[in-house]
mmCIF file of N, CA and C in Angstrom:
data_model
loop_
_atom_site.group_PDB
_atom_site.id
_atom_site.type_symbol
_atom_site.label_atom_id
_atom_site.label_comp_id
_atom_site.label_asym_id
_atom_site.label_seq_id
_atom_site.Cartn_x
_atom_site.Cartn_y
_atom_site.Cartn_z
ATOM 1 N N MET A 1 0.929 -1.266 -0.046
ATOM 2 C CA MET A 1 -0.058 -0.177 0.018
ATOM 3 C C MET A 1 0.860 1.140 0.077
ATOM 4 N N ALA A 2 0.574 2.313 -0.774
ATOM 5 C CA ALA A 2 1.323 3.313 -0.920
ATOM 6 C C ALA A 2 1.161 4.206 0.225
ATOM 7 N N ALA A 3 2.150 5.056 0.690
ATOM 8 C CA ALA A 3 1.871 6.072 1.325
ATOM 9 C C ALA A 3 1.116 7.281 1.068
ATOM 10 N N TRP A 4 0.402 7.854 1.970
ATOM 11 C CA TRP A 4 -0.536 8.915 1.711
ATOM 12 C C TRP A 4 0.340 10.218 1.373
ATOM 13 N N SER A 5 0.005 11.018 0.608
ATOM 14 C CA SER A 5 0.670 12.229 0.335
ATOM 15 C C SER A 5 -0.396 13.279 -0.363
ATOM 16 N N PRO A 6 -0.132 14.545 0.062
ATOM 17 C CA PRO A 6 -1.015 15.575 -0.542
ATOM 18 C C PRO A 6 -1.170 15.496 -2.127
ATOM 19 N N ALA A 7 -0.063 15.075 -2.807
ATOM 20 C CA ALA A 7 0.010 15.006 -4.096
ATOM 21 C C ALA A 7 -0.764 13.821 -4.497
ATOM 22 N N ALA A 8 -0.725 12.652 -3.917
ATOM 23 C CA ALA A 8 -1.630 11.663 -4.258
ATOM 24 C C ALA A 8 -3.148 11.760 -4.079
ATOM 25 N N ALA A 9 -3.364 12.558 -3.081
ATOM 26 C CA ALA A 9 -4.831 12.693 -2.498
ATOM 27 C C ALA A 9 -5.486 13.913 -3.437
ATOM 28 N N ALA A 10 -4.598 14.603 -3.964
ATOM 29 C CA ALA A 10 -5.120 16.035 -4.869
ATOM 30 C C ALA A 10 -6.310 15.506 -5.794
ATOM 31 N N PRO A 11 -6.160 14.488 -6.714
ATOM 32 C CA PRO A 11 -7.231 14.265 -7.607
ATOM 33 C C PRO A 11 -8.632 13.779 -6.878
ATOM 34 N N LEU A 12 -8.662 13.283 -5.601
ATOM 35 C CA LEU A 12 -9.732 13.101 -4.843
ATOM 36 C C LEU A 12 -10.469 13.972 -4.328
ATOM 37 N N LEU A 13 -9.687 15.031 -4.241
ATOM 38 C CA LEU A 13 -10.129 16.297 -3.447
ATOM 39 C C LEU A 13 -10.591 17.457 -4.479
ATOM 40 N N ARG A 14 -10.871 16.980 -5.572
ATOM 41 C CA ARG A 14 -11.313 18.057 -6.844
ATOM 42 C C ARG A 14 -12.543 17.626 -7.199
ATOM 43 N N GLY A 15 -13.109 18.766 -7.655
ATOM 44 C CA GLY A 15 -14.691 18.824 -8.258
ATOM 45 C C GLY A 15 -14.470 18.315 -9.734
ATOM 46 N N THR A 16 -15.527 18.375 -10.307
ATOM 47 C CA THR A 16 -15.700 17.968 -11.775
ATOM 48 C C THR A 16 -14.774 18.760 -12.719
ATOM 49 N N ARG A 17 -14.621 20.063 -12.498
ATOM 50 C CA ARG A 17 -13.934 20.871 -13.248
ATOM 51 C C ARG A 17 -12.592 21.157 -12.919
ATOM 52 N N GLY A 18 -12.117 20.347 -11.945
ATOM 53 C CA GLY A 18 -10.734 20.332 -11.562
ATOM 54 C C GLY A 18 -10.373 21.460 -10.457
ATOM 55 N N LEU A 19 -11.470 22.000 -9.867
ATOM 56 C CA LEU A 19 -11.252 23.129 -9.009
ATOM 57 C C LEU A 19 -11.446 22.238 -7.565
ATOM 58 N N PRO A 20 -10.852 22.681 -6.398
ATOM 59 C CA PRO A 20 -10.976 22.275 -5.228
ATOM 60 C C PRO A 20 -12.492 21.985 -4.829
ATOM 61 N N LEU A 21 -12.956 21.259 -4.184
ATOM 62 C CA LEU A 21 -14.374 21.013 -3.949
ATOM 63 C C LEU A 21 -15.037 22.119 -3.142
ATOM 64 N N LEU A 22 -14.360 22.737 -2.374
ATOM 65 C CA LEU A 22 -14.944 23.963 -1.620
ATOM 66 C C LEU A 22 -15.319 25.066 -2.630
ATOM 67 N N HIS A 23 -14.467 25.129 -3.492
ATOM 68 C CA HIS A 23 -14.991 26.073 -4.840
ATOM 69 C C HIS A 23 -15.941 25.625 -5.703
ATOM 70 N N SER A 24 -16.112 24.362 -6.064
ATOM 71 C CA SER A 24 -17.108 23.971 -6.873
ATOM 72 C C SER A 24 -18.244 23.718 -6.262
ATOM 73 N N ALA A 25 -18.481 23.606 -4.889
ATOM 74 C CA ALA A 25 -19.780 23.280 -4.072
ATOM 75 C C ALA A 25 -20.571 24.477 -4.221
ATOM 76 N N ARG A 26 -21.973 24.499 -4.348
ATOM 77 C CA ARG A 26 -22.967 25.438 -4.128
ATOM 78 C C ARG A 26 -23.996 25.083 -3.199
ATOM 79 N N ARG A 27 -24.297 26.030 -2.531
ATOM 80 C CA ARG A 27 -25.551 26.029 -1.626
ATOM 81 C C ARG A 27 -26.767 25.536 -2.281
ATOM 82 N N MET A 28 -27.506 24.686 -1.693
ATOM 83 C CA MET A 28 -28.584 24.143 -2.416
ATOM 84 C C MET A 28 -29.772 24.933 -2.226
ATOM 85 N N PHE A 29 -29.687 26.195 -1.719
ATOM 86 C CA PHE A 29 -30.804 27.031 -1.537
ATOM 87 C C PHE A 29 -30.395 28.408 -2.064
ATOM 88 N N ALA A 30 -31.457 29.283 -2.330
ATOM 89 C CA ALA A 30 -31.125 30.414 -2.976
ATOM 90 C C ALA A 30 -31.127 31.700 -1.928
ATOM 91 N N SER A 31 -31.625 31.700 -0.737
ATOM 92 C CA SER A 31 -31.672 32.612 0.152
ATOM 93 C C SER A 31 -30.014 32.975 0.597
ATOM 94 N N GLN A 32 -29.965 34.197 1.095
ATOM 95 C CA GLN A 32 -28.547 34.645 1.768
ATOM 96 C C GLN A 32 -28.627 34.149 3.333
ATOM 97 N N THR A 33 -27.320 33.964 3.570
ATOM 98 C CA THR A 33 -27.191 33.676 5.109
ATOM 99 C C THR A 33 -27.155 35.148 5.811
ATOM 100 N N GLU A 34 -27.262 35.093 7.151
ATOM 101 C CA GLU A 34 -27.331 36.305 7.938
ATOM 102 C C GLU A 34 -26.081 37.243 7.738
ATOM 103 N N GLY A 35 -25.010 36.490 7.670
ATOM 104 C CA GLY A 35 -23.758 37.223 7.447
ATOM 105 C C GLY A 35 -23.656 37.993 6.042
ATOM 106 N N GLU A 36 -24.220 37.208 4.901
ATOM 107 C CA GLU A 36 -24.177 37.612 3.656
ATOM 108 C C GLU A 36 -25.057 38.992 3.511
ATOM 109 N N ARG A 37 -26.182 38.856 4.304
ATOM 110 C CA ARG A 37 -27.134 40.016 4.201
ATOM 111 C C ARG A 37 -26.533 41.144 4.909
ATOM 112 N N LYS A 38 -25.905 40.977 5.973
ATOM 113 C CA LYS A 38 -25.191 41.930 6.869
ATOM 114 C C LYS A 38 -24.342 42.773 6.148
ATOM 115 N N VAL A 39 -23.242 41.885 5.530
ATOM 116 C CA VAL A 39 -22.260 42.564 4.685
ATOM 117 C C VAL A 39 -22.734 43.082 3.484
ATOM 118 N N THR A 40 -23.841 42.720 2.757
ATOM 119 C CA THR A 40 -24.378 43.250 1.662
ATOM 120 C C THR A 40 -24.922 44.656 1.896
ATOM 121 N N GLN A 41 -25.885 44.664 3.090
ATOM 122 C CA GLN A 41 -26.399 45.835 3.539
ATOM 123 C C GLN A 41 -25.333 46.940 3.908
ATOM 124 N N ILE A 42 -24.177 46.756 4.396
ATOM 125 C CA ILE A 42 -23.154 47.541 4.794
ATOM 126 C C ILE A 42 -22.526 48.103 3.425
ATOM 127 N N LEU A 43 -22.316 47.072 2.532
ATOM 128 C CA LEU A 43 -21.685 47.769 1.274
ATOM 129 C C LEU A 43 -22.668 48.530 0.389
ATOM 130 N N LYS A 44 -23.861 48.353 0.648
ATOM 131 C CA LYS A 44 -24.927 49.155 -0.182
ATOM 132 C C LYS A 44 -24.981 50.493 0.563
ATOM 133 N N GLU A 45 -24.758 50.794 1.842
ATOM 134 C CA GLU A 45 -24.631 51.770 2.418
ATOM 135 C C GLU A 45 -23.559 52.795 2.183
ATOM 136 N N LYS A 46 -22.261 52.121 2.149
ATOM 137 C CA LYS A 46 -21.119 52.725 1.954
ATOM 138 C C LYS A 46 -20.739 52.980 0.430
ATOM 139 N N PHE A 47 -21.432 52.222 -0.292
ATOM 140 C CA PHE A 47 -21.367 52.354 -1.808
ATOM 141 C C PHE A 47 -22.593 52.761 -2.639
ATOM 142 N N PRO A 48 -23.355 53.750 -2.388
ATOM 143 C CA PRO A 48 -24.730 53.915 -2.807
ATOM 144 C C PRO A 48 -24.811 54.055 -4.384
ATOM 145 N N ARG A 49 -23.673 54.086 -4.969
ATOM 146 C CA ARG A 49 -23.730 54.094 -6.492
ATOM 147 C C ARG A 49 -23.386 52.862 -6.956
ATOM 148 N N ALA A 50 -23.159 51.860 -6.438
ATOM 149 C CA ALA A 50 -22.916 50.539 -6.716
ATOM 150 C C ALA A 50 -23.996 50.007 -7.693
ATOM 151 N N THR A 51 -23.649 49.573 -8.771
ATOM 152 C CA THR A 51 -24.661 48.859 -9.723
ATOM 153 C C THR A 51 -24.764 47.353 -9.523
ATOM 154 N N ALA A 52 -23.847 46.801 -8.863
ATOM 155 C CA ALA A 52 -23.952 45.272 -8.466
ATOM 156 C C ALA A 52 -23.202 44.923 -7.004
ATOM 157 N N ILE A 53 -23.674 44.516 -6.282
ATOM 158 C CA ILE A 53 -23.104 43.874 -5.176
ATOM 159 C C ILE A 53 -23.319 42.428 -4.897
ATOM 160 N N LYS A 54 -22.449 41.483 -4.757
ATOM 161 C CA LYS A 54 -22.689 39.970 -4.596
ATOM 162 C C LYS A 54 -21.773 39.594 -3.250
ATOM 163 N N VAL A 55 -22.391 39.280 -2.302
ATOM 164 C CA VAL A 55 -21.593 38.652 -1.292
ATOM 165 C C VAL A 55 -21.824 37.139 -1.253
ATOM 166 N N THR A 56 -20.750 36.250 -0.987
ATOM 167 C CA THR A 56 -21.132 34.851 -0.839
ATOM 168 C C THR A 56 -20.090 34.251 0.157
ATOM 169 N N ASP A 57 -20.700 33.666 1.140
ATOM 170 C CA ASP A 57 -20.111 32.915 2.365
ATOM 171 C C ASP A 57 -19.346 31.752 1.689
ATOM 172 N N ILE A 58 -18.035 31.835 1.554
ATOM 173 C CA ILE A 58 -17.244 30.615 0.926
ATOM 174 C C ILE A 58 -16.711 29.770 2.043
ATOM 175 N N SER A 59 -17.218 29.933 3.401
ATOM 176 C CA SER A 59 -16.663 29.127 4.474
ATOM 177 C C SER A 59 -17.629 28.032 4.699
ATOM 178 N N GLY A 60 -18.605 27.690 3.890
ATOM 179 C CA GLY A 60 -19.416 26.671 4.267
ATOM 180 C C GLY A 60 -20.582 27.288 5.046
ATOM 181 N N GLY A 61 -20.850 28.412 5.267
ATOM 182 C CA GLY A 61 -21.895 28.955 5.997
ATOM 183 C C GLY A 61 -21.749 29.445 7.482
ATOM 184 N N CYS A 62 -20.369 29.278 7.813
ATOM 185 C CA CYS A 62 -20.073 29.766 9.178
ATOM 186 C C CYS A 62 -19.672 31.166 9.201
ATOM 187 N N GLY A 63 -19.496 31.776 8.270
ATOM 188 C CA GLY A 63 -19.194 33.323 8.232
ATOM 189 C C GLY A 63 -17.751 33.730 8.369
ATOM 190 N N ALA A 64 -16.985 32.689 8.159
ATOM 191 C CA ALA A 64 -15.360 33.027 8.412
ATOM 192 C C ALA A 64 -14.689 33.551 7.124
ATOM 193 N N MET A 65 -15.275 33.354 5.949
ATOM 194 C CA MET A 65 -14.671 33.719 4.768
ATOM 195 C C MET A 65 -15.750 34.069 3.782
ATOM 196 N N TYR A 66 -15.553 35.318 3.104
ATOM 197 C CA TYR A 66 -16.610 35.832 2.091
ATOM 198 C C TYR A 66 -15.788 36.285 0.906
ATOM 199 N N GLU A 67 -16.480 36.006 -0.165
ATOM 200 C CA GLU A 67 -16.223 36.404 -1.523
ATOM 201 C C GLU A 67 -17.123 37.759 -1.789
ATOM 202 N N ILE A 68 -16.490 38.949 -2.297
ATOM 203 C CA ILE A 68 -17.270 39.997 -2.356
ATOM 204 C C ILE A 68 -16.899 40.373 -3.816
ATOM 205 N N GLN A 69 -18.071 40.747 -4.576
ATOM 206 C CA GLN A 69 -18.068 41.270 -5.894
ATOM 207 C C GLN A 69 -18.774 42.503 -5.912
ATOM 208 N N ILE A 70 -18.171 43.656 -6.462
ATOM 209 C CA ILE A 70 -18.713 44.986 -6.064
ATOM 210 C C ILE A 70 -18.316 45.915 -7.404
ATOM 211 N N GLU A 71 -19.376 46.404 -7.996
ATOM 212 C CA GLU A 71 -19.278 47.167 -9.178
ATOM 213 C C GLU A 71 -19.683 48.502 -8.883
ATOM 214 N N SER A 72 -18.889 49.713 -8.904
ATOM 215 C CA SER A 72 -19.372 50.867 -8.509
ATOM 216 C C SER A 72 -18.545 52.068 -9.292
ATOM 217 N N GLU A 73 -19.121 53.209 -9.479
ATOM 218 C CA GLU A 73 -18.625 54.180 -10.285
ATOM 219 C C GLU A 73 -17.597 55.040 -9.361
ATOM 220 N N GLU A 74 -17.717 54.584 -7.922
ATOM 221 C CA GLU A 74 -16.778 55.114 -6.898
ATOM 222 C C GLU A 74 -15.274 54.609 -7.074
ATOM 223 N N PHE A 75 -15.276 53.669 -7.767
ATOM 224 C CA PHE A 75 -13.827 52.897 -8.115
ATOM 225 C C PHE A 75 -13.223 53.594 -9.306
ATOM 226 N N LYS A 76 -13.956 54.412 -10.183
ATOM 227 C CA LYS A 76 -13.298 55.061 -11.291
ATOM 228 C C LYS A 76 -12.074 55.693 -11.033
ATOM 229 N N GLU A 77 -11.137 55.373 -12.054
ATOM 230 C CA GLU A 77 -9.795 56.225 -11.744
ATOM 231 C C GLU A 77 -9.115 55.871 -10.450
ATOM 232 N N LYS A 78 -9.087 54.808 -9.823
ATOM 233 C CA LYS A 78 -8.620 54.296 -8.467
ATOM 234 C C LYS A 78 -7.883 52.792 -8.989
ATOM 235 N N ARG A 79 -6.694 52.905 -8.561
ATOM 236 C CA ARG A 79 -6.002 51.470 -8.774
ATOM 237 C C ARG A 79 -6.628 50.222 -8.115
ATOM 238 N N THR A 80 -6.437 49.141 -8.477
ATOM 239 C CA THR A 80 -6.935 47.963 -7.732
ATOM 240 C C THR A 80 -7.007 47.959 -6.331
ATOM 241 N N VAL A 81 -5.728 48.312 -5.843
ATOM 242 C CA VAL A 81 -5.419 48.205 -4.402
ATOM 243 C C VAL A 81 -6.134 49.230 -3.505
ATOM 244 N N GLN A 82 -6.328 50.365 -4.241
ATOM 245 C CA GLN A 82 -6.986 51.468 -3.719
ATOM 246 C C GLN A 82 -8.754 50.946 -3.516
ATOM 247 N N GLN A 83 -9.081 50.491 -4.597
ATOM 248 C CA GLN A 83 -10.465 50.182 -4.638
ATOM 249 C C GLN A 83 -10.784 48.961 -3.430
ATOM 250 N N HIS A 84 -9.799 48.015 -3.105
ATOM 251 C CA HIS A 84 -9.798 46.914 -2.212
ATOM 252 C C HIS A 84 -9.643 47.784 -0.810
ATOM 253 N N GLN A 85 -8.878 48.863 -0.673
ATOM 254 C CA GLN A 85 -8.611 49.193 0.553
ATOM 255 C C GLN A 85 -10.164 50.043 0.805
ATOM 256 N N MET A 86 -10.885 50.571 -0.224
ATOM 257 C CA MET A 86 -12.055 51.159 0.217
ATOM 258 C C MET A 86 -13.079 50.088 0.752
ATOM 259 N N VAL A 87 -13.151 48.948 0.043
ATOM 260 C CA VAL A 87 -14.077 47.901 0.709
ATOM 261 C C VAL A 87 -13.595 47.454 2.105
ATOM 262 N N ASN A 88 -12.301 47.395 2.152
ATOM 263 C CA ASN A 88 -11.857 46.792 3.600
ATOM 264 C C ASN A 88 -12.167 47.928 4.654
ATOM 265 N N GLN A 89 -12.049 49.334 4.255
ATOM 266 C CA GLN A 89 -12.242 50.346 5.260
ATOM 267 C C GLN A 89 -13.910 50.207 5.510
ATOM 268 N N ALA A 90 -14.805 50.102 4.447
ATOM 269 C CA ALA A 90 -16.009 49.915 4.671
ATOM 270 C C ALA A 90 -16.482 48.637 5.816
ATOM 271 N N LEU A 91 -15.768 47.682 5.577
ATOM 272 C CA LEU A 91 -15.984 46.457 6.426
ATOM 273 C C LEU A 91 -15.197 46.305 7.624
ATOM 274 N N LYS A 92 -14.413 47.443 7.880
ATOM 275 C CA LYS A 92 -13.393 47.385 9.032
ATOM 276 C C LYS A 92 -13.880 46.724 10.380
ATOM 277 N N GLU A 93 -15.057 46.768 10.958
ATOM 278 C CA GLU A 93 -15.440 46.172 11.925
ATOM 279 C C GLU A 93 -15.768 44.587 11.840
ATOM 280 N N GLU A 94 -16.592 44.416 10.672
ATOM 281 C CA GLU A 94 -16.771 43.157 10.347
ATOM 282 C C GLU A 94 -15.673 41.996 10.081
ATOM 283 N N ILE A 95 -14.502 42.732 9.437
ATOM 284 C CA ILE A 95 -13.236 42.065 9.001
ATOM 285 C C ILE A 95 -12.540 41.441 10.295
ATOM 286 N N LYS A 96 -12.718 42.144 11.559
ATOM 287 C CA LYS A 96 -12.191 41.510 12.567
ATOM 288 C C LYS A 96 -12.816 40.138 13.084
ATOM 289 N N GLY A 97 -13.969 39.820 12.618
ATOM 290 C CA GLY A 97 -14.480 38.274 12.969
ATOM 291 C C GLY A 97 -14.262 37.349 11.771
ATOM 292 N N MET A 98 -13.606 37.926 10.749
ATOM 293 C CA MET A 98 -13.305 36.701 9.633
ATOM 294 C C MET A 98 -12.100 36.248 9.616
ATOM 295 N N HIS A 99 -11.913 35.401 8.881
ATOM 296 C CA HIS A 99 -10.395 34.622 8.591
ATOM 297 C C HIS A 99 -10.143 34.929 7.210
ATOM 298 N N GLY A 100 -10.949 35.311 6.276
ATOM 299 C CA GLY A 100 -10.417 35.632 5.208
ATOM 300 C C GLY A 100 -11.535 36.542 4.318
ATOM 301 N N LEU A 101 -11.140 37.127 3.219
ATOM 302 C CA LEU A 101 -11.821 37.903 2.312
ATOM 303 C C LEU A 101 -11.377 37.870 0.927
ATOM 304 N N ARG A 102 -12.235 37.508 0.066
ATOM 305 C CA ARG A 102 -11.833 37.870 -1.501
ATOM 306 C C ARG A 102 -12.675 38.907 -1.942
ATOM 307 N N ILE A 103 -11.856 39.901 -2.437
ATOM 308 C CA ILE A 103 -12.404 40.907 -3.072
ATOM 309 C C ILE A 103 -12.397 41.190 -4.682
ATOM 310 N N PHE A 104 -13.391 41.274 -5.163
ATOM 311 C CA PHE A 104 -13.276 41.519 -6.715
ATOM 312 C C PHE A 104 -14.126 42.834 -7.024
ATOM 313 N N THR A 105 -13.402 43.862 -7.509
ATOM 314 C CA THR A 105 -14.005 45.109 -7.637
ATOM 315 C C THR A 105 -14.013 45.420 -9.095
ATOM 316 N N SER A 106 -14.998 46.342 -9.597
ATOM 317 C CA SER A 106 -14.812 46.847 -11.082
ATOM 318 C C SER A 106 -15.617 48.177 -11.195
ATOM 319 N N VAL A 107 -15.440 48.716 -12.418
ATOM 320 C CA VAL A 107 -16.186 49.991 -12.716
ATOM 321 C C VAL A 107 -17.191 49.528 -13.818
ATOM 322 N N PRO A 108 -18.479 50.272 -13.728
ATOM 323 C CA PRO A 108 -19.269 49.818 -14.768
ATOM 324 C C PRO A 108 -19.014 50.110 -16.032
ATOM 325 N N LYS A 109 -19.180 49.384 -17.241
ATOM 326 C CA LYS A 109 -18.658 49.675 -18.436
ATOM 327 C C LYS A 109 -19.917 50.798 -18.948
ATOM 328 N N SER A 110 -19.123 51.722 -19.718
ATOM 329 C CA SER A 110 -19.977 52.909 -20.077
ATOM 330 C C SER A 110 -20.803 52.558 -21.366
#
């Protein structure tokens, strides 16, 4: 019997598209978690000109890690790092209770 190794186990831990299972798994219901609703509400207040805000709990529902996609005119003529700093500042208090945050920002296309 071969010894276990991360490299040998990797194919078993991947979803159908070759992505880690955590990333390919989707919740089976359409409603947002309480944490997703809270983060979304804060972002709507801080970025009133946002044309799209999507918050997804990617920690399996425990609220430890979120993916945020936000499109807003407020990011216009700002570098990506500045855009992300704006989001981090908006969520300053909530971030204290998180383990991770993925941020994707963009400016609406004219």
